[in-house]
Every structure is written in structure tokens, then in C-alpha cells.
Amino acid sequence: MSTAARSRAYAGPAILSWGFRPFFFSAGFWAVLAMAIWLPLFDGSISLPTAFAPVDWHVHEMLFGFVPAVMAGFLLTAIPNWTGRLPVVGRPLGAMVALWAAGRLAVLFSGWLDWTVAATVDVAFLLALAGVALREIRQAGNGRNLPVVGIVLLMAGANLAFHLEARTGSASVSARAGLALVVLLIALIGGRIIPSFTGNWLTRQGAAVRPAPFGRFDKAVMALAAVALAFWTVGPDGPVAGVALTAAGAGHLIRLARWQGHRVLSDRLVLVLHAGYGFLVAGLILAGLHGLAPAVVPQAAGIHALGVGAIGTMTLAVMTRATLGHTGRPLVASAATQFLYAGIAVATIGRVAMACLDGDRTALLLAAFAWLAAFGTFVWAYGRALVRPRLDA
């Protein structure tokens, strides 16, 4: 029996029948709730019982709360396809969701808890996710996908470092480390799914051209990005990080151009993947320009082009496409789907503009409400599909 057939034989609640269901729903919900909390927290209108400074709580919950939920939804759905093994379903999947939620509560109430307890509960989820992924990949002899496990483990380390660093001041180094790892994960996974989905669409259209296959150029660009982001993590200012990041951005721009994105303008589900990778390119170049001219290009411009643009767009692109495909719905971008794609683009532009306009409040509100609109629309438009059985079940 195939993995798909075995998953259809599952008789429990639909939301626990595949990893993408509870984790994509949780990620979308937390993206909305955490941002709704952040706005009055930023203004000083409310306070939280967290041991973190307000900015650190916001950064942590985006990088180590929201993003790991999307990672889990993607990996727990993709790994069965990579390995042919059964997906994690039912109570084990529910336990992983509960562990993720416990981490959010532990961080939120870390001011009332011993910091070691809060950190242990929070970091445990990424370790559990890495353990499950490693078990499945190794038992299937699928070593090609082990780098993904390595990135998840490094994310767990960066999360622990965030807790340690936040005890003595702002957790800036560990935050950059976490962001760098997510960027590398996007470059790794994006390098698989973007040319694959683009090539499939071009084949259906009868086009003769194809995206460039993965090769030595891609490996070189990935290695350059890893080195550049390592320099940036330890020292974002200065010519070394600046030159490396700018070169990495240029390399990834060439990589993106080789995937034939200009030929898929009419398919929004594919086009948004190219747009998300484009924000990755923009973020690397802006971060590089900050290193070369810090008085001209603020550091926050590159950070938010990566954080809001690349991460926000790619997560929504993956969550919408995977939800449609795995719930038996047509792979077509509805009006609501196109609206949420537009929303995350506006959020990115607004947040980068805020950085360049020295904290302009109008740009901040534009970015925040566009983010809320994008992820709120995802929860509203896709929530029922995530909690109900497949249409063709």
C-alpha cells in the first residue's frame, strides 16, 4: 500500500491526519495573534509576563515560534514523500503540536518561570522535530535530505543561544543566527520546489524551455550564502560581510533568473514562489549594502526584507499550495489567495520603508495590518480545508 493510501486509511480526526494540517493552522493563527499582541506591546500599552524584552519576544516568536511550526508542517508532509514511509499521524502528531504550543506558553510566561524551565520546554520542540526527521530519513536510507535535519538542529542551538543571550541583554547575535539559518533553509528547499513546480507548469503549457537543473553553480551560490551569512551573524557591519552578502545576493539573483520565473506570470501559485525568492535576493543585497554603507542603508531594511519578505512570502506560498494539493482541491489561486499574497508584499514594502524612513509610524502600521490581513485571510480561507477530510477521501 502506498504512503498516500495508508494515510487515507487513518480513521482519527482529520486535522491529525497529516503534519501540514495542525501546524499550518497553528502557524497562521500564531502569526496573527503574535502580531496583534506586538502592536500594543510596541506602543507600551500592554506588558507581558515574559522574561524577554518586548523586541526580543517579538523577534523570538517570529523566528522560533511561527517559523518552526511552518517547518514542521512542511517536513512532516514532505518526508513521507521523500522516503515512502508512513506519515506521523494521530496522537504522536498531536503530542508534537502540544509541545510546540507549550513552548509558546513557556516563553510568554517565562517571567514567572525559572529561565531554564522556559528554555528547555521551548527548545524541546525543535529537538523533537529533528529527531523525528532523522529517524525517518535514516530508516529509509535517504541521506540526500540529511542537511535539512542539520539546519533544524542548528535552529535548536540558535534558540537556546537566544535564551542565554537575552538574559544579559538584547539577543542580537542569536537572532541573526536564527534568521540566517531560515534563509539557508529557504534557499535549500526553494532550490528544489521552485524549479520543479515551474518545470511542471511549463510542461503543461507545452513550452520547450525548462528551469536550469541543480548543479555546481547552485552549490557554489549556496556555499557563498552560508559563508556570507556566517560573517553577517557575528558582525553585520563592515566591508567583509558587506562584500560577501552583496556577492551572495547577486549569485542568488542569477540562480533565480535561471528558473524561468518570467514565463509563469499567469500562475500565481508558482509566481509567488519566485517572488518570495526575490525578496531573499533583495534582503541579502540590502544587508550587504548596510555593511558597505551603514549610514545610508539601515540594518533593519535587509533584516525585514528577509524576515517579512522572504520568510513571510515563502511560508504563505508553501502553506497555500500544500494545503490545496493535499486536501484534494484544485491548484488554482483564488481571489482570497491572491489577496493574501498581495498583503504580504505590502507588509514587506511597508516594513522596509519604515526602516528607511527612520521608524515612520504610518509605514509600521501599514506593514503590521497588511501582515494581519495576509495571515488572517489564510486562516479564514484555508482553515476549513485544514480541519476537514480530503474532498476526494
PDB file of N, CA, C and O in Angstrom, residues 16-48:
ATOM      1  N   LEU A  16      -5.435  15.727  12.374  1.00  0.00           N
ATOM      2  CA  LEU A  16      -4.231  14.997  12.768  1.00  0.00           C
ATOM      3  C   LEU A  16      -3.861  13.912  11.760  1.00  0.00           C
ATOM      4  O   LEU A  16      -3.108  12.999  12.073  1.00  0.00           O
ATOM      5  N   SER A  17      -4.363  14.036  10.528  1.00  0.00           N
ATOM      6  CA  SER A  17      -4.098  13.014   9.517  1.00  0.00           C
ATOM      7  C   SER A  17      -2.848  13.295   8.700  1.00  0.00           C
ATOM      8  O   SER A  17      -2.353  12.402   8.004  1.00  0.00           O
ATOM      9  N   TRP A  18      -2.347  14.513   8.744  1.00  0.00           N
ATOM     10  CA  TRP A  18      -1.107  14.898   8.051  1.00  0.00           C
ATOM     11  C   TRP A  18      -0.470  16.026   8.841  1.00  0.00           C
ATOM     12  O   TRP A  18      -1.165  16.876   9.425  1.00  0.00           O
ATOM     13  N   GLY A  19       0.869  16.115   8.804  1.00  0.00           N
ATOM     14  CA  GLY A  19       1.564  17.136   9.576  1.00  0.00           C
ATOM     15  C   GLY A  19       1.230  18.550   9.174  1.00  0.00           C
ATOM     16  O   GLY A  19       1.233  19.465  10.007  1.00  0.00           O
ATOM     17  N   PHE A  20       0.941  18.780   7.890  1.00  0.00           N
ATOM     18  CA  PHE A  20       0.670  20.150   7.452  1.00  0.00           C
ATOM     19  C   PHE A  20      -0.595  20.703   8.080  1.00  0.00           C
ATOM     20  O   PHE A  20      -0.702  21.922   8.286  1.00  0.00           O
ATOM     21  N   ARG A  21      -1.558  19.837   8.398  1.00  0.00           N
ATOM     22  CA  ARG A  21      -2.856  20.333   8.868  1.00  0.00           C
ATOM     23  C   ARG A  21      -2.768  21.104  10.189  1.00  0.00           C
ATOM     24  O   ARG A  21      -3.107  22.301  10.236  1.00  0.00           O
ATOM     25  N   PRO A  22      -2.348  20.477  11.280  1.00  0.00           N
ATOM     26  CA  PRO A  22      -2.330  21.238  12.538  1.00  0.00           C
ATOM     27  C   PRO A  22      -1.251  22.306  12.571  1.00  0.00           C
ATOM     28  O   PRO A  22      -1.447  23.373  13.173  1.00  0.00           O
ATOM     29  N   PHE A  23      -0.110  22.049  11.918  1.00  0.00           N
ATOM     30  CA  PHE A  23       0.987  23.004  12.029  1.00  0.00           C
ATOM     31  C   PHE A  23       0.785  24.220  11.147  1.00  0.00           C
ATOM     32  O   PHE A  23       1.131  25.344  11.542  1.00  0.00           O
ATOM     33  N   PHE A  24       0.218  24.060   9.961  1.00  0.00           N
ATOM     34  CA  PHE A  24      -0.062  25.241   9.145  1.00  0.00           C
ATOM     35  C   PHE A  24      -1.165  26.086   9.790  1.00  0.00           C
ATOM     36  O   PHE A  24      -1.093  27.317   9.778  1.00  0.00           O
ATOM     37  N   PHE A  25      -2.170  25.413  10.344  1.00  0.00           N
ATOM     38  CA  PHE A  25      -3.223  26.159  11.029  1.00  0.00           C
ATOM     39  C   PHE A  25      -2.638  26.911  12.225  1.00  0.00           C
ATOM     40  O   PHE A  25      -2.917  28.097  12.432  1.00  0.00           O
ATOM     41  N   SER A  26      -1.806  26.230  13.021  1.00  0.00           N
ATOM     42  CA  SER A  26      -1.203  26.857  14.195  1.00  0.00           C
ATOM     43  C   SER A  26      -0.282  28.004  13.799  1.00  0.00           C
ATOM     44  O   SER A  26      -0.263  29.055  14.453  1.00  0.00           O
ATOM     45  N   ALA A  27       0.495  27.810  12.727  1.00  0.00           N
ATOM     46  CA  ALA A  27       1.396  28.859  12.272  1.00  0.00           C
ATOM     47  C   ALA A  27       0.615  30.099  11.850  1.00  0.00           C
ATOM     48  O   ALA A  27       0.977  31.237  12.207  1.00  0.00           O
ATOM     49  N   GLY A  28      -0.446  29.909  11.065  1.00  0.00           N
ATOM     50  CA  GLY A  28      -1.252  31.047  10.638  1.00  0.00           C
ATOM     51  C   GLY A  28      -1.901  31.758  11.810  1.00  0.00           C
ATOM     52  O   GLY A  28      -1.903  32.994  11.887  1.00  0.00           O
ATOM     53  N   PHE A  29      -2.447  30.974  12.744  1.00  0.00           N
ATOM     54  CA  PHE A  29      -3.102  31.557  13.922  1.00  0.00           C
ATOM     55  C   PHE A  29      -2.093  32.343  14.761  1.00  0.00           C
ATOM     56  O   PHE A  29      -2.374  33.462  15.201  1.00  0.00           O
ATOM     57  N   TRP A  30      -0.906  31.763  14.977  1.00  0.00           N
ATOM     58  CA  TRP A  30       0.086  32.432  15.808  1.00  0.00           C
ATOM     59  C   TRP A  30       0.653  33.666  15.104  1.00  0.00           C
ATOM     60  O   TRP A  30       0.960  34.669  15.758  1.00  0.00           O
ATOM     61  N   ALA A  31       0.778  33.637  13.784  1.00  0.00           N
ATOM     62  CA  ALA A  31       1.236  34.816  13.046  1.00  0.00           C
ATOM     63  C   ALA A  31       0.297  35.992  13.261  1.00  0.00           C
ATOM     64  O   ALA A  31       0.734  37.144  13.370  1.00  0.00           O
ATOM     65  N   VAL A  32      -0.998  35.703  13.344  1.00  0.00           N
ATOM     66  CA  VAL A  32      -1.985  36.753  13.586  1.00  0.00           C
ATOM     67  C   VAL A  32      -1.963  37.202  15.039  1.00  0.00           C
ATOM     68  O   VAL A  32      -1.867  38.398  15.345  1.00  0.00           O
ATOM     69  N   LEU A  33      -2.027  36.234  15.965  1.00  0.00           N
ATOM     70  CA  LEU A  33      -2.121  36.586  17.382  1.00  0.00           C
ATOM     71  C   LEU A  33      -0.856  37.290  17.868  1.00  0.00           C
ATOM     72  O   LEU A  33      -0.934  38.292  18.592  1.00  0.00           O
ATOM     73  N   ALA A  34       0.314  36.782  17.487  1.00  0.00           N
ATOM     74  CA  ALA A  34       1.567  37.385  17.948  1.00  0.00           C
ATOM     75  C   ALA A  34       1.713  38.812  17.420  1.00  0.00           C
ATOM     76  O   ALA A  34       2.211  39.690  18.129  1.00  0.00           O
ATOM     77  N   MET A  35       1.291  39.065  16.174  1.00  0.00           N
ATOM     78  CA  MET A  35       1.366  40.420  15.639  1.00  0.00           C
ATOM     79  C   MET A  35       0.345  41.330  16.312  1.00  0.00           C
ATOM     80  O   MET A  35       0.629  42.512  16.587  1.00  0.00           O
ATOM     81  N   ALA A  36      -0.845  40.793  16.597  1.00  0.00           N
ATOM     82  CA  ALA A  36      -1.864  41.589  17.289  1.00  0.00           C
ATOM     83  C   ALA A  36      -1.387  41.983  18.690  1.00  0.00           C
ATOM     84  O   ALA A  36      -1.708  43.066  19.185  1.00  0.00           O
ATOM     85  N   ILE A  37      -0.634  41.107  19.330  1.00  0.00           N
ATOM     86  CA  ILE A  37      -0.061  41.420  20.641  1.00  0.00           C
ATOM     87  C   ILE A  37       1.079  42.420  20.502  1.00  0.00           C
ATOM     88  O   ILE A  37       1.247  43.316  21.333  1.00  0.00           O
ATOM     89  N   TRP A  38       1.878  42.274  19.441  1.00  0.00           N
ATOM     90  CA  TRP A  38       3.070  43.097  19.279  1.00  0.00           C
ATOM     91  C   TRP A  38       2.751  44.575  19.130  1.00  0.00           C
ATOM     92  O   TRP A  38       3.470  45.438  19.660  1.00  0.00           O
ATOM     93  N   LEU A  39       1.680  44.930  18.442  1.00  0.00           N
ATOM     94  CA  LEU A  39       1.386  46.346  18.208  1.00  0.00           C
ATOM     95  C   LEU A  39       1.198  47.122  19.516  1.00  0.00           C
ATOM     96  O   LEU A  39       1.891  48.119  19.741  1.00  0.00           O
ATOM     97  N   PRO A  40       0.305  46.713  20.424  1.00  0.00           N
ATOM     98  CA  PRO A  40       0.204  47.452  21.694  1.00  0.00           C
ATOM     99  C   PRO A  40       1.431  47.260  22.587  1.00  0.00           C
ATOM    100  O   PRO A  40       1.744  48.134  23.391  1.00  0.00           O
ATOM    101  N   LEU A  41       2.112  46.134  22.448  1.00  0.00           N
ATOM    102  CA  LEU A  41       3.337  45.929  23.220  1.00  0.00           C
ATOM    103  C   LEU A  41       4.411  46.910  22.776  1.00  0.00           C
ATOM    104  O   LEU A  41       5.135  47.489  23.599  1.00  0.00           O
ATOM    105  N   PHE A  42       4.516  47.133  21.467  1.00  0.00           N
ATOM    106  CA  PHE A  42       5.480  48.085  20.918  1.00  0.00           C
ATOM    107  C   PHE A  42       5.189  49.500  21.404  1.00  0.00           C
ATOM    108  O   PHE A  42       6.103  50.280  21.693  1.00  0.00           O
ATOM    109  N   ASP A  43       3.899  49.834  21.482  1.00  0.00           N
ATOM    110  CA  ASP A  43       3.500  51.169  21.936  1.00  0.00           C
ATOM    111  C   ASP A  43       3.611  51.348  23.444  1.00  0.00           C
ATOM    112  O   ASP A  43       3.452  52.464  23.946  1.00  0.00           O
ATOM    113  N   GLY A  44       3.819  50.257  24.170  1.00  0.00           N
ATOM    114  CA  GLY A  44       3.853  50.335  25.630  1.00  0.00           C
ATOM    115  C   GLY A  44       2.485  50.308  26.275  1.00  0.00           C
ATOM    116  O   GLY A  44       2.361  50.573  27.479  1.00  0.00           O
ATOM    117  N   SER A  45       1.446  49.979  25.491  1.00  0.00           N
ATOM    118  CA  SER A  45       0.086  49.957  26.040  1.00  0.00           C
ATOM    119  C   SER A  45      -0.161  48.750  26.918  1.00  0.00           C
ATOM    120  O   SER A  45      -1.038  48.779  27.789  1.00  0.00           O
ATOM    121  N   ILE A  46       0.576  47.663  26.673  1.00  0.00           N
ATOM    122  CA  ILE A  46       0.434  46.453  27.475  1.00  0.00           C
ATOM    123  C   ILE A  46       1.823  45.938  27.836  1.00  0.00           C
ATOM    124  O   ILE A  46       2.835  46.359  27.270  1.00  0.00           O
ATOM    125  N   SER A  47       1.865  45.044  28.792  1.00  0.00           N
ATOM    126  CA  SER A  47       3.100  44.335  29.129  1.00  0.00           C
ATOM    127  C   SER A  47       2.785  42.859  29.197  1.00  0.00           C
ATOM    128  O   SER A  47       1.624  42.459  29.374  1.00  0.00           O
ATOM    129  N   LEU A  48       3.809  42.040  29.039  1.00  0.00           N
ATOM    130  CA  LEU A  48       3.648  40.593  29.054  1.00  0.00           C
ATOM    131  C   LEU A  48       4.430  39.987  30.214  1.00  0.00           C
ATOM    132  O   LEU A  48       5.460  40.535  30.616  1.00  0.00           O
TER     133      LEU A  48
END
